[in-house]
């Protein structure tokens, strides 16, 4: 008998989940009582003024302790209480508010001073076993509620799952247990309330969150004390509060419970698991001597049973059976839950990936009660780019581009002249013009000196152009207008020297300008080039120049800066003038390219040549030496 009792006590330790204390004499008669301490299942909370009860944890597992069998064996159940802040156990006597019924102690209703530790004890003449539990009686304002219209509930919500488009009868929790008690002789009445979730469209539309049955549709209704859902919809999800009421001796006793209703996909939908990643076309790029992560994502449709599995296999073996299993590990997490259909993600981590791992077979497998699927992961090795060489090459390319940009920006005139000297076409072979350049200027002493001593001298003596100047090349006795038009028509370029006195002292010059512009507009074989000898205001330009200014090239003379042959003025002017190639018969049988770039080293000698050719008393070029 003692052995059998010890076995029962051991099973109680394992199954009930309580922490046993050292046995000690608690009964005045000296009987030793086995104290199992306080139940680890947690304390019981009841709202003040509500109906509540305490169930003795010794009867949580009927295979260990059964109330009927303990009564037949002569064991009686006693209740004791240790008030809050005290240490002395006090026996609980039955009263109109505290009553015992089988293995439960009822509070009809609960009061604030009921808070404390409660002890239930099974005892007969030869044995004694007891266990404690904690009771908390909370004021209504101490209970956390989501809305003011929601009644206080201290018990965790009971989950209820209903398939979409399906139906179900929902009972209020603990209603059957309370109805079976002989203490509550009146029939229970139950009221229901639907609490709209925060994410619901009804809440977004600022409709009331607490919705009584009067506002429901015909798809759900209250039948007696039960909730009947005929056709489950998404909007019917949320928290349902049921309040149970009893009439006892002129006093209304009540308690509230909550039910969390969740919609799931109907059973008619596809229920086999599906691997979403990797797809059959998916290829993972891997690199040697690095950590590689292989992703597997699968969809598990909702089933009444939550049994499902997701695992990795390497060469047909699970990870723990691979010889180098220390390099492999996996993590699994839930990514999404859509009406019960859960998406799970598993990542296989391979440390220090090697070349021989490319030959291995990595498979991700999923399974539930309805089916099985496996998918092989395709791997390809990443081709490493020569980053150092690529970076150096890119850097060199950028530097070269920058240098070319700078060179072109600074030396574009020189480059253009060089190109013309190599690939330009000598216009003397393509037309029947007699002169290369016709110079038009206002007849006053200053401009005449500039034209004769500088322009003409350099163009003829240094650059080899044939120059026509009316005052020098016209025959006496001729008609000025006819000869002017003839000279302009027989020239390839018309150089117009523009200065402030061009309009007032240049009647002959205006005739030459008009002839050049007309020839340029009609024939296209004559080009007009403007040389600004001195700055001219906008209103100082003659009408013909103002109209044609946008289409004409303008070269500015800048005084001393433009005297040397290597200055920007002469380079810019040579770009506008015809390409000059002198044949061998004219220059001793050798082809001489006179349109060449003059380097700075030859500046002194060229300047000396210009100075020797100028016979006018006022020299334009100063000797560089």
Short mmCIF file of N, CA and C in Angstrom, two decimals, residues 386-447:
data_model
loop_
_atom_site.label_atom_id
_atom_site.label_comp_id
_atom_site.label_asym_id
_atom_site.label_seq_id
_atom_site.Cartn_x
_atom_site.Cartn_y
_atom_site.Cartn_z
N UNK A 386 38.92 40.76 -61.92
CA UNK A 386 40.19 41.35 -61.43
C UNK A 386 39.96 42.79 -61.00
N UNK A 387 39.58 42.95 -59.76
CA UNK A 387 39.18 44.27 -59.29
C UNK A 387 40.32 45.28 -59.35
N UNK A 388 41.54 44.81 -59.00
CA UNK A 388 42.68 45.74 -59.00
C UNK A 388 42.98 46.20 -60.42
N UNK A 389 43.05 45.22 -61.34
CA UNK A 389 43.35 45.59 -62.72
C UNK A 389 42.24 46.44 -63.32
N UNK A 390 40.97 46.06 -62.99
CA UNK A 390 39.86 46.82 -63.53
C UNK A 390 39.87 48.25 -62.99
N UNK A 391 40.16 48.39 -61.69
CA UNK A 391 40.22 49.72 -61.10
C UNK A 391 41.33 50.56 -61.69
N UNK A 392 42.51 49.93 -61.89
CA UNK A 392 43.62 50.68 -62.48
C UNK A 392 43.30 51.11 -63.90
N UNK A 393 42.71 50.17 -64.66
CA UNK A 393 42.36 50.51 -66.04
C UNK A 393 41.34 51.62 -66.12
N UNK A 394 40.35 51.56 -65.23
CA UNK A 394 39.36 52.62 -65.22
C UNK A 394 39.97 53.95 -64.81
N UNK A 395 40.88 53.90 -63.83
CA UNK A 395 41.52 55.14 -63.41
C UNK A 395 42.36 55.76 -64.51
N UNK A 396 43.12 54.91 -65.22
CA UNK A 396 43.94 55.41 -66.33
C UNK A 396 43.07 56.00 -67.43
N UNK A 397 41.94 55.31 -67.70
CA UNK A 397 41.03 55.82 -68.73
C UNK A 397 40.47 57.19 -68.37
N UNK A 398 40.07 57.34 -67.12
CA UNK A 398 39.54 58.62 -66.68
C UNK A 398 40.60 59.72 -66.75
N UNK A 399 41.84 59.36 -66.35
CA UNK A 399 42.91 60.36 -66.41
C UNK A 399 43.18 60.77 -67.86
N UNK A 400 43.21 59.79 -68.77
CA UNK A 400 43.44 60.11 -70.18
C UNK A 400 42.32 60.98 -70.75
N UNK A 401 41.09 60.64 -70.38
CA UNK A 401 39.97 61.46 -70.86
C UNK A 401 40.07 62.88 -70.34
N UNK A 402 40.45 63.01 -69.06
CA UNK A 402 40.61 64.35 -68.49
C UNK A 402 41.72 65.12 -69.19
N UNK A 403 42.84 64.42 -69.46
CA UNK A 403 43.95 65.08 -70.15
C UNK A 403 43.54 65.50 -71.56
N UNK A 404 42.83 64.61 -72.26
CA UNK A 404 42.39 64.95 -73.61
C UNK A 404 41.43 66.14 -73.58
N UNK A 405 40.57 66.19 -72.56
CA UNK A 405 39.65 67.32 -72.46
C UNK A 405 40.41 68.62 -72.23
N UNK A 406 41.40 68.55 -71.34
CA UNK A 406 42.19 69.75 -71.06
C UNK A 406 42.97 70.18 -72.29
N UNK A 407 43.60 69.20 -72.96
CA UNK A 407 44.39 69.52 -74.15
C UNK A 407 43.50 70.14 -75.22
N UNK A 408 42.32 69.56 -75.45
CA UNK A 408 41.44 70.10 -76.47
C UNK A 408 40.94 71.49 -76.07
N UNK A 409 40.63 71.68 -74.79
CA UNK A 409 40.11 72.97 -74.34
C UNK A 409 41.16 74.07 -74.48
N UNK A 410 42.41 73.73 -74.25
CA UNK A 410 43.47 74.73 -74.29
C UNK A 410 44.05 74.89 -75.70
N UNK A 411 44.21 73.78 -76.41
CA UNK A 411 44.93 73.80 -77.70
C UNK A 411 44.02 73.45 -78.87
N UNK A 412 42.73 73.80 -78.77
CA UNK A 412 41.84 73.40 -79.87
C UNK A 412 42.17 74.11 -81.17
N UNK A 413 42.63 75.35 -81.08
CA UNK A 413 43.01 76.04 -82.31
C UNK A 413 44.21 75.38 -82.96
N UNK A 414 45.23 75.03 -82.15
CA UNK A 414 46.40 74.36 -82.70
C UNK A 414 46.05 73.02 -83.32
N UNK A 415 45.16 72.26 -82.65
CA UNK A 415 44.76 70.97 -83.19
C UNK A 415 43.99 71.13 -84.49
N UNK A 416 43.14 72.15 -84.54
CA UNK A 416 42.39 72.38 -85.76
C UNK A 416 43.30 72.79 -86.92
N UNK A 417 44.28 73.65 -86.62
CA UNK A 417 45.23 74.04 -87.67
C UNK A 417 46.07 72.85 -88.12
N UNK A 418 46.45 71.99 -87.20
CA UNK A 418 47.23 70.82 -87.56
C UNK A 418 46.42 69.89 -88.45
N UNK A 419 45.17 69.71 -88.09
CA UNK A 419 44.31 68.86 -88.91
C UNK A 419 44.15 69.44 -90.32
N UNK A 420 43.94 70.77 -90.40
CA UNK A 420 43.79 71.39 -91.72
C UNK A 420 45.05 71.27 -92.55
N UNK A 421 46.22 71.38 -91.90
CA UNK A 421 47.47 71.30 -92.66
C UNK A 421 47.69 69.90 -93.23
N UNK A 422 47.13 68.87 -92.55
CA UNK A 422 47.32 67.49 -93.03
C UNK A 422 46.22 67.07 -94.00
N UNK A 423 44.99 67.42 -93.69
CA UNK A 423 43.87 66.88 -94.46
C UNK A 423 43.06 67.95 -95.19
N UNK A 424 43.40 69.24 -95.04
CA UNK A 424 42.63 70.28 -95.68
C UNK A 424 42.82 70.29 -97.19
N UNK A 425 41.84 70.84 -97.91
CA UNK A 425 41.87 70.91 -99.37
C UNK A 425 42.21 72.32 -99.81
N UNK A 426 43.16 72.43 -100.72
CA UNK A 426 43.56 73.73 -101.26
C UNK A 426 42.47 74.20 -102.21
N UNK A 427 41.85 75.35 -101.87
CA UNK A 427 40.72 75.83 -102.67
C UNK A 427 41.14 76.32 -104.05
N UNK A 428 42.40 76.52 -104.26
CA UNK A 428 42.85 76.96 -105.60
C UNK A 428 42.60 75.90 -106.65
N UNK A 429 42.49 74.64 -106.21
CA UNK A 429 42.26 73.56 -107.17
C UNK A 429 40.78 73.32 -107.40
N UNK A 430 39.93 74.03 -106.68
CA UNK A 430 38.49 73.76 -106.81
C UNK A 430 37.71 74.96 -107.33
N UNK A 431 38.34 76.13 -107.49
CA UNK A 431 37.63 77.29 -108.03
C UNK A 431 38.56 78.07 -108.95
N UNK A 432 38.05 79.15 -109.55
CA UNK A 432 38.84 79.96 -110.48
C UNK A 432 39.05 81.37 -109.93
N UNK A 433 39.12 81.47 -108.62
CA UNK A 433 39.32 82.77 -108.00
C UNK A 433 40.76 83.22 -108.22
N UNK A 434 40.94 84.55 -108.27
CA UNK A 434 42.27 85.10 -108.50
C UNK A 434 42.96 85.47 -107.19
N UNK A 435 42.20 85.92 -106.20
CA UNK A 435 42.77 86.36 -104.93
C UNK A 435 42.26 85.47 -103.79
N UNK A 436 43.11 85.28 -102.80
CA UNK A 436 42.69 84.58 -101.59
C UNK A 436 41.93 85.50 -100.66
N UNK A 437 42.40 86.74 -100.53
CA UNK A 437 41.84 87.64 -99.54
C UNK A 437 41.65 89.02 -100.17
N UNK A 438 40.48 89.63 -99.92
CA UNK A 438 40.23 91.02 -100.24
C UNK A 438 39.99 91.73 -98.91
N UNK A 439 40.75 92.82 -98.67
CA UNK A 439 40.67 93.52 -97.40
C UNK A 439 39.86 94.78 -97.57
N UNK A 440 38.82 94.92 -96.74
CA UNK A 440 37.96 96.10 -96.76
C UNK A 440 38.15 96.84 -95.45
N UNK A 441 38.37 98.19 -95.53
CA UNK A 441 38.61 98.96 -94.31
C UNK A 441 38.19 100.41 -94.56
N UNK A 442 38.02 101.13 -93.49
CA UNK A 442 37.72 102.55 -93.58
C UNK A 442 38.99 103.31 -93.90
N UNK A 443 38.95 104.23 -94.84
CA UNK A 443 40.16 104.91 -95.31
C UNK A 443 40.51 106.04 -94.34
N UNK A 444 41.20 105.72 -93.29
CA UNK A 444 41.80 106.73 -92.41
C UNK A 444 43.19 106.25 -92.07
N UNK A 445 43.97 107.11 -91.55
CA UNK A 445 45.40 106.84 -91.39
C UNK A 445 45.68 105.66 -90.47
N UNK A 446 44.93 105.56 -89.37
CA UNK A 446 45.25 104.52 -88.39
C UNK A 446 44.90 103.14 -88.91
N UNK A 447 43.72 102.99 -89.49
CA UNK A 447 43.32 101.68 -89.99
C UNK A 447 44.11 101.32 -91.24
#
